[in-house]
PDB file of C-alpha atoms in Angstrom:
ATOM      1  CA  GLU T 407       1.611  38.042  18.432  1.00 78.00           C
ATOM      2  CA  HIS T 408       5.511  38.295  18.273  1.00 80.00           C
ATOM      3  CA  VAL T 409       5.147  42.216  18.379  1.00 82.00           C
ATOM      4  CA  ALA T 410       2.864  41.690  21.623  1.00 84.00           C
ATOM      5  CA  GLU T 411       5.187  39.462  23.274  1.00 86.00           C
ATOM      6  CA  LEU T 412       8.086  42.030  22.423  1.00 84.00           C
ATOM      7  CA  LEU T 413       6.048  45.161  23.998  1.00 85.00           C
ATOM      8  CA  THR T 414       5.176  42.771  27.054  1.00 87.00           C
ATOM      9  CA  GLU T 415       8.627  41.738  27.680  1.00 90.00           C
ATOM     10  CA  ARG T 416       9.643  45.702  27.568  1.00 89.00           C
ATOM     11  CA  GLY T 417       7.006  46.722  30.001  1.00 90.00           C
ATOM     12  CA  CYS T 418       4.961  48.527  27.199  1.00 88.00           C
ATOM     13  CA  ASN T 419       1.380  49.336  27.721  1.00 87.00           C
ATOM     14  CA  TYR T 420      -0.427  48.377  24.762  1.00 84.00           C
ATOM     15  CA  ASP T 421      -4.039  47.434  26.146  1.00 82.00           C
ATOM     16  CA  HIS T 422      -6.445  48.988  23.698  1.00 75.00           C
ATOM     17  CA  ASN T 423      -9.000  49.278  26.614  1.00 76.00           C
ATOM     18  CA  ASP T 424      -6.709  51.828  28.736  1.00 81.00           C
ATOM     19  CA  PRO T 425      -6.951  55.203  27.094  1.00 82.00           C
ATOM     20  CA  ASN T 426      -3.631  55.976  28.626  1.00 86.00           C
ATOM     21  CA  ALA T 427      -1.836  53.056  26.497  1.00 83.00           C
ATOM     22  CA  GLU T 428       1.380  53.912  25.029  1.00 83.00           C
ATOM     23  CA  TYR T 429       1.010  51.766  21.790  1.00 82.00           C
ATOM     24  CA  THR T 430      -1.573  50.403  19.764  1.00 80.00           C
ATOM     25  CA  ILE T 431      -1.124  46.998  18.193  1.00 82.00           C
ATOM     26  CA  CYS T 432      -2.582  46.805  14.260  1.00 78.00           C
ATOM     27  CA  SER T 433      -3.291  43.833  12.364  1.00 77.00           C
ATOM     28  CA  LEU T 434      -2.732  44.526   9.030  1.00 70.00           C
ATOM     29  CA  SER T 435      -3.760  41.273   7.550  1.00 65.00           C
ATOM     30  CA  GLY T 436      -4.487  37.471   7.931  1.00 63.00           C
ATOM     31  CA  MET T 437      -8.115  38.243   9.467  1.00 67.00           C
ATOM     32  CA  SER T 438      -9.759  35.124   7.500  1.00 64.00           C
ATOM     33  CA  THR T 439     -12.119  33.685  10.204  1.00 68.00           C
ATOM     34  CA  ALA T 440     -13.715  34.848  13.525  1.00 69.00           C
ATOM     35  CA  PHE T 441     -11.419  32.662  15.680  1.00 72.00           C
ATOM     36  CA  ASP T 442      -8.388  34.464  13.755  1.00 73.00           C
ATOM     37  CA  VAL T 443      -9.540  37.934  14.865  1.00 69.00           C
ATOM     38  CA  ASN T 444     -10.482  36.426  18.318  1.00 74.00           C
ATOM     39  CA  ARG T 445      -7.371  35.323  18.729  1.00 78.00           C
ATOM     40  CA  TYR T 446      -5.577  38.738  18.561  1.00 78.00           C
ATOM     41  CA  ARG T 447      -8.194  40.183  20.203  1.00 78.00           C
ATOM     42  CA  LYS T 448      -7.279  38.461  23.323  1.00 82.00           C
ATOM     43  CA  ILE T 449      -3.595  39.597  23.107  1.00 83.00           C
ATOM     44  CA  ASN T 450      -4.914  43.125  22.962  1.00 82.00           C
ATOM     45  CA  VAL T 451      -4.781  43.919  19.118  1.00 80.00           C
ATOM     46  CA  GLY T 452      -6.334  47.537  18.873  1.00 76.00           C
ATOM     47  CA  MET T 453      -7.179  47.726  15.294  1.00 75.00           C
ATOM     48  CA  CYS T 454      -7.608  45.508  12.159  1.00 73.00           C
ATOM     49  CA  LEU T 455      -7.659  45.913   8.670  1.00 72.00           C
ATOM     50  CA  ILE T 456     -10.616  43.919   6.996  1.00 71.00           C
ATOM     51  CA  GLY T 457      -9.991  43.453   2.935  1.00 70.00           C
ATOM     52  CA  GLU T 458      -8.708  40.374   1.793  1.00 66.00           C
ATOM     53  CA  SER T 459     -11.570  37.983   3.531  1.00 68.00           C
ATOM     54  CA  LEU T 460     -14.220  40.396   2.078  1.00 67.00           C
ATOM     55  CA  MET T 461     -12.620  40.087  -1.514  1.00 66.00           C
ATOM     56  CA  ARG T 462     -12.899  36.579  -1.432  1.00 67.00           C
ATOM     57  CA  ALA T 463     -16.248  36.133   0.072  1.00 73.00           C
ATOM     58  CA  ALA T 464     -18.905  35.371  -2.414  1.00 76.00           C
ATOM     59  CA  ASP T 465     -21.087  37.720  -0.850  1.00 78.00           C
ATOM     60  CA  PRO T 466     -19.144  40.644   1.076  1.00 71.00           C
ATOM     61  CA  SER T 467     -22.494  41.728   2.206  1.00 69.00           C
ATOM     62  CA  VAL T 468     -22.967  38.556   4.265  1.00 72.00           C
ATOM     63  CA  ALA T 469     -19.629  38.557   5.541  1.00 72.00           C
ATOM     64  CA  ILE T 470     -19.710  42.358   6.529  1.00 66.00           C
ATOM     65  CA  GLN T 471     -22.973  41.389   8.617  1.00 63.00           C
ATOM     66  CA  GLY T 472     -20.749  38.421   9.965  1.00 66.00           C
ATOM     67  CA  LEU T 473     -18.298  40.938  11.657  1.00 61.00           C
ATOM     68  CA  CYS T 474     -19.634  40.394  14.932  1.00 55.00           C
ATOM     69  CA  LEU T 475     -18.440  43.824  16.245  1.00 51.00           C
ATOM     70  CA  ASP T 476     -19.362  43.417  20.042  1.00 56.00           C
ATOM     71  CA  PRO T 477     -17.233  40.829  21.913  1.00 62.00           C
ATOM     72  CA  ALA T 478     -20.339  38.993  23.216  1.00 67.00           C
ATOM     73  CA  ASP T 479     -21.621  38.364  19.631  1.00 64.00           C
ATOM     74  CA  PHE T 480     -18.481  36.183  18.981  1.00 64.00           C
ATOM     75  CA  ALA T 481     -19.217  34.288  22.358  1.00 65.00           C
ATOM     76  CA  SER T 482     -22.958  33.432  21.381  1.00 67.00           C
ATOM     77  CA  SER T 483     -22.488  33.342  17.336  1.00 64.00           C
ATOM     78  CA  THR T 484     -23.456  30.134  15.593  1.00 53.00           C
ATOM     79  CA  LYS T 485     -22.211  31.201  12.415  1.00 53.00           C
ATOM     80  CA  LEU T 486     -18.569  31.632  12.488  1.00 47.00           C
ATOM     81  CA  ALA T 487     -17.104  30.178   9.444  1.00 41.00           C
ATOM     82  CA  GLY T 488     -15.761  32.617   6.879  1.00 43.00           C
ATOM     83  CA  GLY T 489     -16.221  36.472   7.213  1.00 43.00           C
ATOM     84  CA  ALA T 490     -14.096  38.443   9.581  1.00 43.00           C
ATOM     85  CA  TYR T 491     -14.484  39.023  13.254  1.00 40.00           C
ATOM     86  CA  THR T 492     -13.085  42.087  15.054  1.00 44.00           C
ATOM     87  CA  GLY T 493     -14.620  42.229  18.193  1.00 47.00           C
ATOM     88  CA  GLY T 494     -13.402  44.513  21.173  1.00 49.00           C
ATOM     89  CA  THR T 495     -11.090  46.677  18.611  1.00 48.00           C
ATOM     90  CA  LYS T 496     -10.950  50.497  18.820  1.00 55.00           C
ATOM     91  CA  LEU T 497     -10.907  50.912  15.295  1.00 64.00           C
ATOM     92  CA  VAL T 498     -12.495  48.849  12.628  1.00 73.00           C
ATOM     93  CA  LYS T 499     -11.730  49.440   8.941  1.00 79.00           C
ATOM     94  CA  VAL T 500     -13.461  47.648   6.187  1.00 85.00           C
ATOM     95  CA  CYS T 501     -11.664  47.909   3.068  1.00 86.00           C
ATOM     96  CA  GLY T 502     -12.177  46.993  -0.727  1.00 89.00           C
ATOM     97  CA  VAL T 503     -15.882  48.303  -0.561  1.00 92.00           C
ATOM     98  CA  THR T 504     -17.094  48.491  -4.391  1.00 94.00           C
ATOM     99  CA  ASN T 505     -20.824  49.607  -3.737  1.00 94.00           C
ATOM    100  CA  SER T 506     -23.107  51.461  -1.705  1.00 94.00           C
ATOM    101  CA  ASP T 507     -25.076  48.774  -0.461  1.00 93.00           C
ATOM    102  CA  ASP T 508     -21.959  47.221   1.083  1.00 91.00           C
ATOM    103  CA  ALA T 509     -20.891  50.323   2.727  1.00 91.00           C
ATOM    104  CA  GLN T 510     -24.105  50.807   4.233  1.00 89.00           C
ATOM    105  CA  VAL T 511     -23.973  46.926   5.721  1.00 87.00           C
ATOM    106  CA  ALA T 512     -20.253  47.775   6.955  1.00 85.00           C
ATOM    107  CA  CYS T 513     -21.631  50.990   8.807  1.00 84.00           C
ATOM    108  CA  GLN T 514     -24.719  49.095  10.065  1.00 83.00           C
ATOM    109  CA  ALA T 515     -22.211  46.566  11.626  1.00 79.00           C
ATOM    110  CA  GLY T 516     -20.345  49.256  13.390  1.00 76.00           C
ATOM    111  CA  ALA T 517     -17.477  49.621  10.998  1.00 79.00           C
ATOM    112  CA  ASN T 518     -15.830  52.983  11.842  1.00 77.00           C
ATOM    113  CA  LEU T 519     -13.606  53.491   8.362  1.00 82.00           C
ATOM    114  CA  ILE T 520     -14.735  52.117   4.904  1.00 87.00           C
ATOM    115  CA  GLY T 521     -11.968  51.963   2.236  1.00 87.00           C
ATOM    116  CA  VAL T 522     -12.209  51.926  -1.319  1.00 90.00           C
ATOM    117  CA  ILE T 523      -9.195  50.586  -3.861  1.00 89.00           C
ATOM    118  CA  PHE T 524      -8.370  52.802  -7.041  1.00 89.00           C
ATOM    119  CA  VAL T 525      -5.853  50.497  -8.274  1.00 88.00           C
ATOM    120  CA  PRO T 526      -6.724  49.316 -11.545  1.00 89.00           C
ATOM    121  CA  GLN T 527      -5.313  45.734 -11.283  1.00 90.00           C
ATOM    122  CA  SER T 528      -7.397  45.288  -8.311  1.00 87.00           C
ATOM    123  CA  LYS T 529     -10.259  43.147  -8.586  1.00 88.00           C
ATOM    124  CA  ARG T 530     -12.335  45.610  -5.994  1.00 88.00           C
ATOM    125  CA  CYS T 531     -11.109  48.701  -7.906  1.00 92.00           C
ATOM    126  CA  VAL T 532     -13.793  51.234  -8.151  1.00 93.00           C
ATOM    127  CA  THR T 533     -14.471  54.474 -10.536  1.00 94.00           C
ATOM    128  CA  PRO T 534     -14.455  57.851  -8.974  1.00 93.00           C
ATOM    129  CA  ASP T 535     -18.061  57.639  -9.331  1.00 95.00           C
ATOM    130  CA  GLN T 536     -18.635  54.913  -7.377  1.00 95.00           C
ATOM    131  CA  ALA T 537     -16.329  55.999  -4.606  1.00 93.00           C
ATOM    132  CA  LYS T 538     -18.574  59.161  -4.987  1.00 93.00           C
ATOM    133  CA  SER T 539     -21.777  56.969  -4.348  1.00 95.00           C
ATOM    134  CA  ILE T 540     -19.893  55.116  -1.379  1.00 93.00           C
ATOM    135  CA  VAL T 541     -18.789  58.491   0.393  1.00 91.00           C
ATOM    136  CA  GLN T 542     -22.334  59.739   0.233  1.00 91.00           C
ATOM    137  CA  THR T 543     -23.845  56.622   1.554  1.00 92.00           C
ATOM    138  CA  VAL T 544     -21.364  56.626   4.547  1.00 89.00           C
ATOM    139  CA  ARG T 545     -22.087  60.558   5.243  1.00 86.00           C
ATOM    140  CA  ALA T 546     -25.853  59.588   5.253  1.00 87.00           C
ATOM    141  CA  PHE T 547     -25.248  56.950   7.755  1.00 84.00           C
ATOM    142  CA  GLY T 548     -24.004  59.641  10.100  1.00 76.00           C
ATOM    143  CA  GLU T 549     -20.426  59.887   9.216  1.00 55.00           C
ATOM    144  CA  ARG T 550     -18.578  63.368   9.724  1.00 52.00           C
ATOM    145  CA  THR T 551     -18.642  66.131   6.771  1.00 49.00           C
ATOM    146  CA  GLY T 552     -15.418  68.021   7.924  1.00 49.00           C
ATOM    147  CA  ARG T 553     -12.003  66.842   8.615  1.00 46.00           C
ATOM    148  CA  LEU T 554     -11.163  65.252  11.999  1.00 43.00           C
ATOM    149  CA  THR T 555      -8.810  66.413  13.995  1.00 46.00           C
ATOM    150  CA  LEU T 556      -6.452  64.039  15.855  1.00 42.00           C
ATOM    151  CA  ALA T 557      -5.827  64.739  19.216  1.00 42.00           C
TER     152      ALA T 557
END
């Protein structure tokens, strides 16, 4: 929120709905509930990283389903406790995915990126074989198979 205030004071355009925006604000942590992310969405946070809330969730699949990627889903949702909500963002990354089923649910919920962790000390560490299975699931969902060229 402080970064948004500073950019506003300096007259910088960071509205994630404006394709000509000079900046994009990305929240890399702190998304614990739908209310947290809705607060950031209101100040035009354009991207967020979801990981910790999924790691702590008793059932990551249920937490992923509760993402409410469309802002209207947040307004009409009756299940706002737990999980993470990222409505209205340009880019949603679900990180710490450990199996293909959760990757599929994340894709169906509208995630743009799926992240895996290879750090052995992490509770969400995956093997190369697990990661390969997750990638195959994402690609089967419709993910690109070649490199993405950014403009």
